[in-house]
Coordinates of C-alpha atoms in Angstrom, one line a residue:
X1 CA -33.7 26.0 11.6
X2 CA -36.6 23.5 11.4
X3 CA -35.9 20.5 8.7
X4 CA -38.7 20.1 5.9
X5 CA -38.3 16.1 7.1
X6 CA -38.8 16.4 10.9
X7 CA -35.8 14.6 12.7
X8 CA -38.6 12.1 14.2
X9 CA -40.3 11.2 10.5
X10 CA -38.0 8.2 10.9
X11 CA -38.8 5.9 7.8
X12 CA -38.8 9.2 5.5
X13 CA -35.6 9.8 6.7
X14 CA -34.3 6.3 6.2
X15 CA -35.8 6.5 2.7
X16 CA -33.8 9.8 2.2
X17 CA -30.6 8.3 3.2
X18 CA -30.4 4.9 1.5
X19 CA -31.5 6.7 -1.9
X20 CA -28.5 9.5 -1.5
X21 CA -26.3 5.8 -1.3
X22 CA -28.3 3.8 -4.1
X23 CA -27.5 7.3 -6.1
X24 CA -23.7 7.4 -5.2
X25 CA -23.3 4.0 -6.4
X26 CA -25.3 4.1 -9.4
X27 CA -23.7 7.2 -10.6
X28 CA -20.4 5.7 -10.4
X29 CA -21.5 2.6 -12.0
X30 CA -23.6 4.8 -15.2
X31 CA -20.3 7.0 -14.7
X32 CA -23.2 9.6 -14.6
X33 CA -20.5 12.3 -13.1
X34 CA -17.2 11.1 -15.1
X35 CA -14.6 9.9 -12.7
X36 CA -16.0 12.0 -9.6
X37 CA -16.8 8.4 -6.9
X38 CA -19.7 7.3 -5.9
X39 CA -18.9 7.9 -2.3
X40 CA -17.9 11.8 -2.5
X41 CA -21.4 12.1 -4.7
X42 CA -23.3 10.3 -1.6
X43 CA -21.7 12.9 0.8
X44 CA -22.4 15.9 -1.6
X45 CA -25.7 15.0 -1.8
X46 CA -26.9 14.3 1.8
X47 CA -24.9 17.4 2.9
X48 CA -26.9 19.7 -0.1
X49 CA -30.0 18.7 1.6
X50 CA -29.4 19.3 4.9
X51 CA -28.2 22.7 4.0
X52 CA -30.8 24.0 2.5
X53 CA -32.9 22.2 5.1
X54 CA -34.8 19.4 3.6
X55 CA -32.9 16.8 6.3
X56 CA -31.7 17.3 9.9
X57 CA -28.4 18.5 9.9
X58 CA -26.4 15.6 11.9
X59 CA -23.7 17.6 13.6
X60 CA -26.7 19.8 15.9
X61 CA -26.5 18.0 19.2
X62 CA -29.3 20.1 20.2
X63 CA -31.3 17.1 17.5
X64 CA -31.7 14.4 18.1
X65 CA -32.2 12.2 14.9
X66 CA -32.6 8.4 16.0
X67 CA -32.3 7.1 12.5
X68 CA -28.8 9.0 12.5
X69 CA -27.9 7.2 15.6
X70 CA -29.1 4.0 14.8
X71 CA -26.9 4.5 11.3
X72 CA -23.8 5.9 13.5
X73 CA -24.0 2.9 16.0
X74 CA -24.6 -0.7 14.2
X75 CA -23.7 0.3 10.6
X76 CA -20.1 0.6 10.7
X77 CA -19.1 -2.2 13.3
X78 CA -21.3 -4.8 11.4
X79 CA -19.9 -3.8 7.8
X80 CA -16.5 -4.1 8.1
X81 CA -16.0 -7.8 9.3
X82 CA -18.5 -8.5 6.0
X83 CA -15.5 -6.2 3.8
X84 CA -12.6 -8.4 5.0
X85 CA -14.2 -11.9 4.6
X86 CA -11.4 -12.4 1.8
X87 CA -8.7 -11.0 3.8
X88 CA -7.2 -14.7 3.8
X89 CA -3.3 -13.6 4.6
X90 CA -1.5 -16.7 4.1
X91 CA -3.3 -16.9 0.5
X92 CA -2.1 -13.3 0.1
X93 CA 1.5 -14.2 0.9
X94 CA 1.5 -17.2 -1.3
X95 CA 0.2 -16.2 -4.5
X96 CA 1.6 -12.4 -4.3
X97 CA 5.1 -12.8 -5.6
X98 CA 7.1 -9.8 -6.5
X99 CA 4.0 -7.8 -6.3
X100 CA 3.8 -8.1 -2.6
X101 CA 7.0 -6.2 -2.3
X102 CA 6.2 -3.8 -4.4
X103 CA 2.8 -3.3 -2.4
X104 CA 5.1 -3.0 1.2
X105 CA 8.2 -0.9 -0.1
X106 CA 5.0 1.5 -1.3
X107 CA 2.9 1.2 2.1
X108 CA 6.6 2.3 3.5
X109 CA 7.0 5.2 1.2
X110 CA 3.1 6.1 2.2
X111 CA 4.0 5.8 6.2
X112 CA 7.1 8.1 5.8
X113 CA 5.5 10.4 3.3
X114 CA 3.0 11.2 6.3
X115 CA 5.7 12.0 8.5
X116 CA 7.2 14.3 5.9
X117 CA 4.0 16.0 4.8
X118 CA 2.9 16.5 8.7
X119 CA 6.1 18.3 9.1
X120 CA 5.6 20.8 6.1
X121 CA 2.0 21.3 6.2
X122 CA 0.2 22.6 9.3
X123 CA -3.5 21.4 9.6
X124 CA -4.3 22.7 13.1
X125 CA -4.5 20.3 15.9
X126 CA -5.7 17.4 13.8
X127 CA -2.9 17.1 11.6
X128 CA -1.3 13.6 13.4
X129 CA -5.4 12.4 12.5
X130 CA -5.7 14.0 9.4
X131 CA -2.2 11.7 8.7
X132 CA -3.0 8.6 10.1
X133 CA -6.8 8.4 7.8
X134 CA -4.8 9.3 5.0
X135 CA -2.3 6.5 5.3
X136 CA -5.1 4.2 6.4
X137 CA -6.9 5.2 2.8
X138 CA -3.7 5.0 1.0
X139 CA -2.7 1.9 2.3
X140 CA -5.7 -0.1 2.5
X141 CA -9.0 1.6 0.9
X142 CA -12.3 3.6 1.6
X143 CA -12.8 0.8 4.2
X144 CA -9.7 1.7 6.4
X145 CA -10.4 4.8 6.0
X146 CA -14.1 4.8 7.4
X147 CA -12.5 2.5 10.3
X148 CA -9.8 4.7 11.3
X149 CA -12.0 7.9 11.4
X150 CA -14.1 6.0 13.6
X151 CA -11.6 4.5 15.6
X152 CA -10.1 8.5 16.2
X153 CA -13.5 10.0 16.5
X154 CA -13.0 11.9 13.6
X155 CA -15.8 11.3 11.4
X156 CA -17.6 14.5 12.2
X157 CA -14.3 16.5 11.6
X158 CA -14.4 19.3 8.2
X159 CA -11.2 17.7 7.6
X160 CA -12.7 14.4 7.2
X161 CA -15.0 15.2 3.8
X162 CA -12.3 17.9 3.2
X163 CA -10.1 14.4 2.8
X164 CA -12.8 12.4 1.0
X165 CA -13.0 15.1 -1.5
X166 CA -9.3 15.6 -2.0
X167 CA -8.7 12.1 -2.1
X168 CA -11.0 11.2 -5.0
X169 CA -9.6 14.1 -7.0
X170 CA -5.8 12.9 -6.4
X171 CA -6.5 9.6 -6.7
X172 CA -8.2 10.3 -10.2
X173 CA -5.1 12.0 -11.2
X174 CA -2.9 9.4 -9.8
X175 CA -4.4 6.8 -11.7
X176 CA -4.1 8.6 -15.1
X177 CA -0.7 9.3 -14.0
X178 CA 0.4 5.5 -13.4
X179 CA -1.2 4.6 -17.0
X180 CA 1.1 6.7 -19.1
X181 CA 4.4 5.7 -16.7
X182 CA 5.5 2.6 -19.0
X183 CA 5.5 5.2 -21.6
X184 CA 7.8 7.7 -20.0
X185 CA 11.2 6.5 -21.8
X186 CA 13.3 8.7 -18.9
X187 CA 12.1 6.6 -16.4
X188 CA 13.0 3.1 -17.7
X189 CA 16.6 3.2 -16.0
X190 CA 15.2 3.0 -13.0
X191 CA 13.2 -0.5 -13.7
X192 CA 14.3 -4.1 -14.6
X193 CA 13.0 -5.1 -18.1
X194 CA 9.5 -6.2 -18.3
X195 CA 8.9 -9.9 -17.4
X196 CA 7.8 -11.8 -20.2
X197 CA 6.6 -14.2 -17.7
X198 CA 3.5 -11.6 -16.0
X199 CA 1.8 -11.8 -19.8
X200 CA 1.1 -15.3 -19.6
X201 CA -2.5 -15.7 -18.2
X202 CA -2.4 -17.6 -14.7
X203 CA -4.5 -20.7 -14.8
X204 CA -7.1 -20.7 -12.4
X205 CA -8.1 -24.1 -10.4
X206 CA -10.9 -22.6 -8.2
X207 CA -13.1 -20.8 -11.5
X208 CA -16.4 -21.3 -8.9
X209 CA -18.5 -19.0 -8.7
X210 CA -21.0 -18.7 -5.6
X211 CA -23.9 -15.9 -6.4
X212 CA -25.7 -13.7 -4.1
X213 CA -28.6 -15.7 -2.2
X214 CA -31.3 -15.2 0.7
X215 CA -29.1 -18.5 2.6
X216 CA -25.5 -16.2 2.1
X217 CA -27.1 -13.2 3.0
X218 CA -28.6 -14.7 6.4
X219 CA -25.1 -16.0 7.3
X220 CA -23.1 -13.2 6.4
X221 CA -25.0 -10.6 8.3
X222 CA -25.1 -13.4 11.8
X223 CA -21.5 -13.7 11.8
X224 CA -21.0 -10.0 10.9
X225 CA -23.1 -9.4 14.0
X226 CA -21.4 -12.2 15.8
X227 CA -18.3 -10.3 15.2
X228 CA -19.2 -7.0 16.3
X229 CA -21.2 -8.3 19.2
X230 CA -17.8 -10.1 20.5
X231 CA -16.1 -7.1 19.7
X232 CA -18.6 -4.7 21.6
X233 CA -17.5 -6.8 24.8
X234 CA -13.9 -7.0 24.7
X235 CA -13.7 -3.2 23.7
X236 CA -14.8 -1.7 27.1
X237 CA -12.7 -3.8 29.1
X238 CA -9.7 -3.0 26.7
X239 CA -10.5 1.1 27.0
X240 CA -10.4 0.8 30.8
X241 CA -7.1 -1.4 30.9
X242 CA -5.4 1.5 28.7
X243 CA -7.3 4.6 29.7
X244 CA -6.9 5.4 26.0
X245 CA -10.0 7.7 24.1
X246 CA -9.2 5.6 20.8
X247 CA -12.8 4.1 19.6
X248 CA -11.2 0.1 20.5
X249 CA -14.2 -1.1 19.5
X250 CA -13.5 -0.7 16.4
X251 CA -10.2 -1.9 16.0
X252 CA -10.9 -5.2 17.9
X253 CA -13.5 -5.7 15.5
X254 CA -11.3 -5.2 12.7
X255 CA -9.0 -7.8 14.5
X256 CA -11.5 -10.2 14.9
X257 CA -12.9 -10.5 11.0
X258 CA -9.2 -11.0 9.9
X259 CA -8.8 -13.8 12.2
X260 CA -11.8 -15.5 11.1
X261 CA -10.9 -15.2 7.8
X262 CA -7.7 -16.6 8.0
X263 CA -8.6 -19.3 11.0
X264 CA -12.0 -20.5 8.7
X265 CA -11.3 -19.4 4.8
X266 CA -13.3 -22.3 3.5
X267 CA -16.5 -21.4 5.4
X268 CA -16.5 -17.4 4.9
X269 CA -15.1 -18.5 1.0
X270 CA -18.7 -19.2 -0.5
X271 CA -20.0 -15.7 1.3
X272 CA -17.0 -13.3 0.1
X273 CA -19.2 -11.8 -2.8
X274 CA -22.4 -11.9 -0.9
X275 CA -20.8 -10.3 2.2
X276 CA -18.7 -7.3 0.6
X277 CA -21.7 -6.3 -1.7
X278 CA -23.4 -6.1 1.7
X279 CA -20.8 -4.1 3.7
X280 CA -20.1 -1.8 0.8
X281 CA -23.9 -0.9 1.2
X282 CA -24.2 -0.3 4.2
X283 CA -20.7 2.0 4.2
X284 CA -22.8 4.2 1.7
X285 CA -25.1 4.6 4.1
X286 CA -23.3 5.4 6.9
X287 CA -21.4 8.2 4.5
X288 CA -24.8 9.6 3.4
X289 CA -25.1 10.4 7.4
X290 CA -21.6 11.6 7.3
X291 CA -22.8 14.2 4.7
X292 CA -25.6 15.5 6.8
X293 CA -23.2 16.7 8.8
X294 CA -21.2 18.7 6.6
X295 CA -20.5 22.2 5.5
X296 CA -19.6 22.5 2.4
X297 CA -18.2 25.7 2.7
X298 CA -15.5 24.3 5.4
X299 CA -14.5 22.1 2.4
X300 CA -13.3 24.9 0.3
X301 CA -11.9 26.3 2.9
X302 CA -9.3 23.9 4.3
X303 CA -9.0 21.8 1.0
X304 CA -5.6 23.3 -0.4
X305 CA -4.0 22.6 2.8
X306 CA -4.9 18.5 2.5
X307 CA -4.7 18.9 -1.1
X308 CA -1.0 19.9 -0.7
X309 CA -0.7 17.1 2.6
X310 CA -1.7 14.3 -0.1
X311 CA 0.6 15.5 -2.9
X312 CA 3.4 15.5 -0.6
X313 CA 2.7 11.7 0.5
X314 CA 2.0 10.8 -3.0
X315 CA 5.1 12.2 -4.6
X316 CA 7.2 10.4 -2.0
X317 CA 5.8 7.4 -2.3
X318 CA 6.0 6.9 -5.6
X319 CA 9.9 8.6 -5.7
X320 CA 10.4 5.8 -2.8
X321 CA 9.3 3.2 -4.8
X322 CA 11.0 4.5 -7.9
X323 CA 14.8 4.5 -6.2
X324 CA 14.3 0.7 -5.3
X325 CA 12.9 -0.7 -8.1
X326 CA 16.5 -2.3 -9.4
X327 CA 17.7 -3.3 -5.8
X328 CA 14.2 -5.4 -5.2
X329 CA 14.5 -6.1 -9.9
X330 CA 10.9 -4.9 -10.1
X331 CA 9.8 -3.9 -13.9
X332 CA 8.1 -0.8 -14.4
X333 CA 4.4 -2.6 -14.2
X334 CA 5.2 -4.2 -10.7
X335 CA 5.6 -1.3 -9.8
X336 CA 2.4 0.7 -11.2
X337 CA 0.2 -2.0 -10.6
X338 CA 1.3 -2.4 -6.3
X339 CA 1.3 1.6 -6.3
X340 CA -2.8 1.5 -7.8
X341 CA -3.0 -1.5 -5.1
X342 CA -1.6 0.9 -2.6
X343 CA -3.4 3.7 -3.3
X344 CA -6.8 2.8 -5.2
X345 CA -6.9 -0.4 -3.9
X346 CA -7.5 -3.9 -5.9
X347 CA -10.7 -2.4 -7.9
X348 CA -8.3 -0.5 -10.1
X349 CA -5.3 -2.7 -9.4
X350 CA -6.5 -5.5 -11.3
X351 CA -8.1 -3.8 -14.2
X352 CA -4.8 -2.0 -14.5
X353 CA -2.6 -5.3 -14.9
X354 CA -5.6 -6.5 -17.3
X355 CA -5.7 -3.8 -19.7
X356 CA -1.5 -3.4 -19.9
X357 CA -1.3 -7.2 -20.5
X358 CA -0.1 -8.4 -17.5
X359 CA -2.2 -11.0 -16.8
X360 CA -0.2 -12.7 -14.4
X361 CA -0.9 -9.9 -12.3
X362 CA -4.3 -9.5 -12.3
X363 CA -4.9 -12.3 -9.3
X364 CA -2.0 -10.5 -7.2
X365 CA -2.7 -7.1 -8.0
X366 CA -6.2 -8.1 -6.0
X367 CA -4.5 -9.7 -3.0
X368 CA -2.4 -7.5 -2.1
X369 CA -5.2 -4.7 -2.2
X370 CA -7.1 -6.7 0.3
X371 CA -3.9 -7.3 2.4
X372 CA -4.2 -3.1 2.9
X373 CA -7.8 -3.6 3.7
X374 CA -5.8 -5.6 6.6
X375 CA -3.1 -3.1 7.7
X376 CA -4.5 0.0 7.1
X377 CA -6.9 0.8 9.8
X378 CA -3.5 -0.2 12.1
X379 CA -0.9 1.5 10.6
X380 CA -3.2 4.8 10.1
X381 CA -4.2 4.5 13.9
X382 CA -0.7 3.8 14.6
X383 CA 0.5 6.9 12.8
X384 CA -2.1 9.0 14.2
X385 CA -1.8 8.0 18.2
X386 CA 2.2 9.1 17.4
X387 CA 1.9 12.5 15.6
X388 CA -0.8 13.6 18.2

């Protein structure tokens, strides 16, 4: 079927796409659809109009859409070194504390949960994938998650929106969940008593602030691209040497933005806010894309099945965590505050340790969110390569 927008009406479709992601994140920011994310209402959106045929429909290789490819090719690999600018791991380490093992006994309980929940639940032959995004998202964010699809050419899968979609609704539960668990009396006996310590507020020496500019902007997209650019030539030499079909390209790149951010913190430090802003944009776009290519109907469809693979992973991990809270003496708000890290990342981990007076943990509740933005994309990769 013929598109309203013609597939070669480039700017229209460019228009098209960057106001499905500008409506994404301004919904979640006006709350506009309750809890429901920004990044599922992206998706939904490109993926109503391209089946009722307003937009090219992504997935039709018998199309071809250059502003889809252009989206598809530079988008990705240039916004994730700008998301991990801050992904500084000795700073991580350092000011963590107790929360940082909290945050890796959960990452654990999130690997093995996978393991368990690809041996009950059957999703076809892209079950050892389907596992290793959903670790990747649960142990680092919407960023790993993005990465690792790439990275296991999945991002044209059902499964993958099926995930997206599942994972915003379980995550919302989750999160209400985790808020009411310091008030569950039965579960006390299996935490230390609450540190007095963790309500005092931390007192910060580095309070500067370094706004958005034209300068930071410039910068952070040249060493974005100088990034990707390095990674683009080391990845086909790599995929040759190991005669693997894993997107390398990606990972490398990945490797390469967490090096730079630990081997020059003080440069990339004044661009952190500048850069993320930047690379969360352009991963909005690059979903909006995603959505043309989906059928909502396949959602429905397999959704139950990844629906009950995410419960399973969930419930483990948090049981893991619960059976070692005494051995490692975490309190019950280490332990829901690295869990929010884990699986909503350090957005809602530090407004969690805010609004339960932990202030202590705010700062840490952050870093160890970024250190999944770190390991994520590896350990879901990881996990996938094995199950498949």
């Amino acid at each position: 079927m013929q598109s309203f927008i013609s597939p070669d009406n480039n700017i229209v479709l460019f228009f098209v796409i960057t106001g499905a992601a500008a409506f994404g994140i301004y919904s979640e920011h006006k709350k506009w659809f309750g809890k429901l994310s920004g990044i599922l209402v992206t998706m939904i959106s490109m993926s109503l109009l391209a089946m009722t045929g307003v937009v090219p429909v992504a997935s039709n290789p018998n199309i071809k859409v250059e502003v889809y490819e252009l989206v598809f090719s530079y988008f990705i690999p240039i916004s994730i070194p700008m998301l991990l600018f801050s992904s500084n791991i000795v700073k991580i380490v350092r000011e963590s504390g107790k929360l940082l093992i909290a945050y890796i006994l959960g990452a654990i309980g999130i690997v093995i949960g996978c393991f368990i929940a690809f041996g009950l639940i059957g999703l076809g032959p892209d079950s050892g994938k389907t596992a290793g995004v959903i670790a990747a998202t649960l142990i680092g964010g919407s960023v790993n998650f993005i990465a690792a699809a790439e990275a296991l050419n999945f991002s044209t899968n059902p499964l993958f929106t099926a995930t997206i979609a599942v994972d915003n609704f379980v995550s919302n539960l989750y999160t209400l969940f985790l808020f009411l668990t310091p008030t569950l009396l039965f579960l006390s006996r299996f935490f230390v008593k609450p540190k007095k310590e963790n309500q005092v507020e931390e007192v910060k020496n580095d309070s500067k602030t370094f706004p958005i500019s034209i300068e930071r902007i410039a910068v952070s997209v040249f060493i974005a691209a100088l990034i990707a650019g390095i990674g683009s030539l080391i990845a086909p030499f790599l995929q040759n040497l190991f005669q693997t079909d894993i997107n390398l390209n990606i990972l490398i790149i990945t490797l390469l933005a967490v090096l730079a951010a630990n081997f020059f913190p003080k440069l990339l430090r004044p661009l952190e806010d500048t850069a993320f802003s930047l690379g969360l944009w352009m991963m909005y776009v690059f979903l909006a894309v995603i959505g043309a290519a989906t059928n909502i109907q396949q959602i429905f469809t397999i959704g139950p099945a990844v629906l009950g693979f995410y419960l399973t992973i969930m419930v483990f991990h948090f049981v893991f965590l619960l059976a070692l809270a005494k051995l490692f003496k975490l309190d019950v708000y280490e332990v829901v505050i690295s869990s929010a890290a884990n699986i909503m990342g350090p957005s809602v981990a530090a407004p969690m340790a805010a609004s339960m007076g932990q202030k202590k943990l705010v700062t840490p509740g952050i870093l160890v969110g970024i250190l999944g933005y770190v390991i994520g994309t590896f350990i879901g990769v990881s996990i996938a390569l094995y199950l498949s």
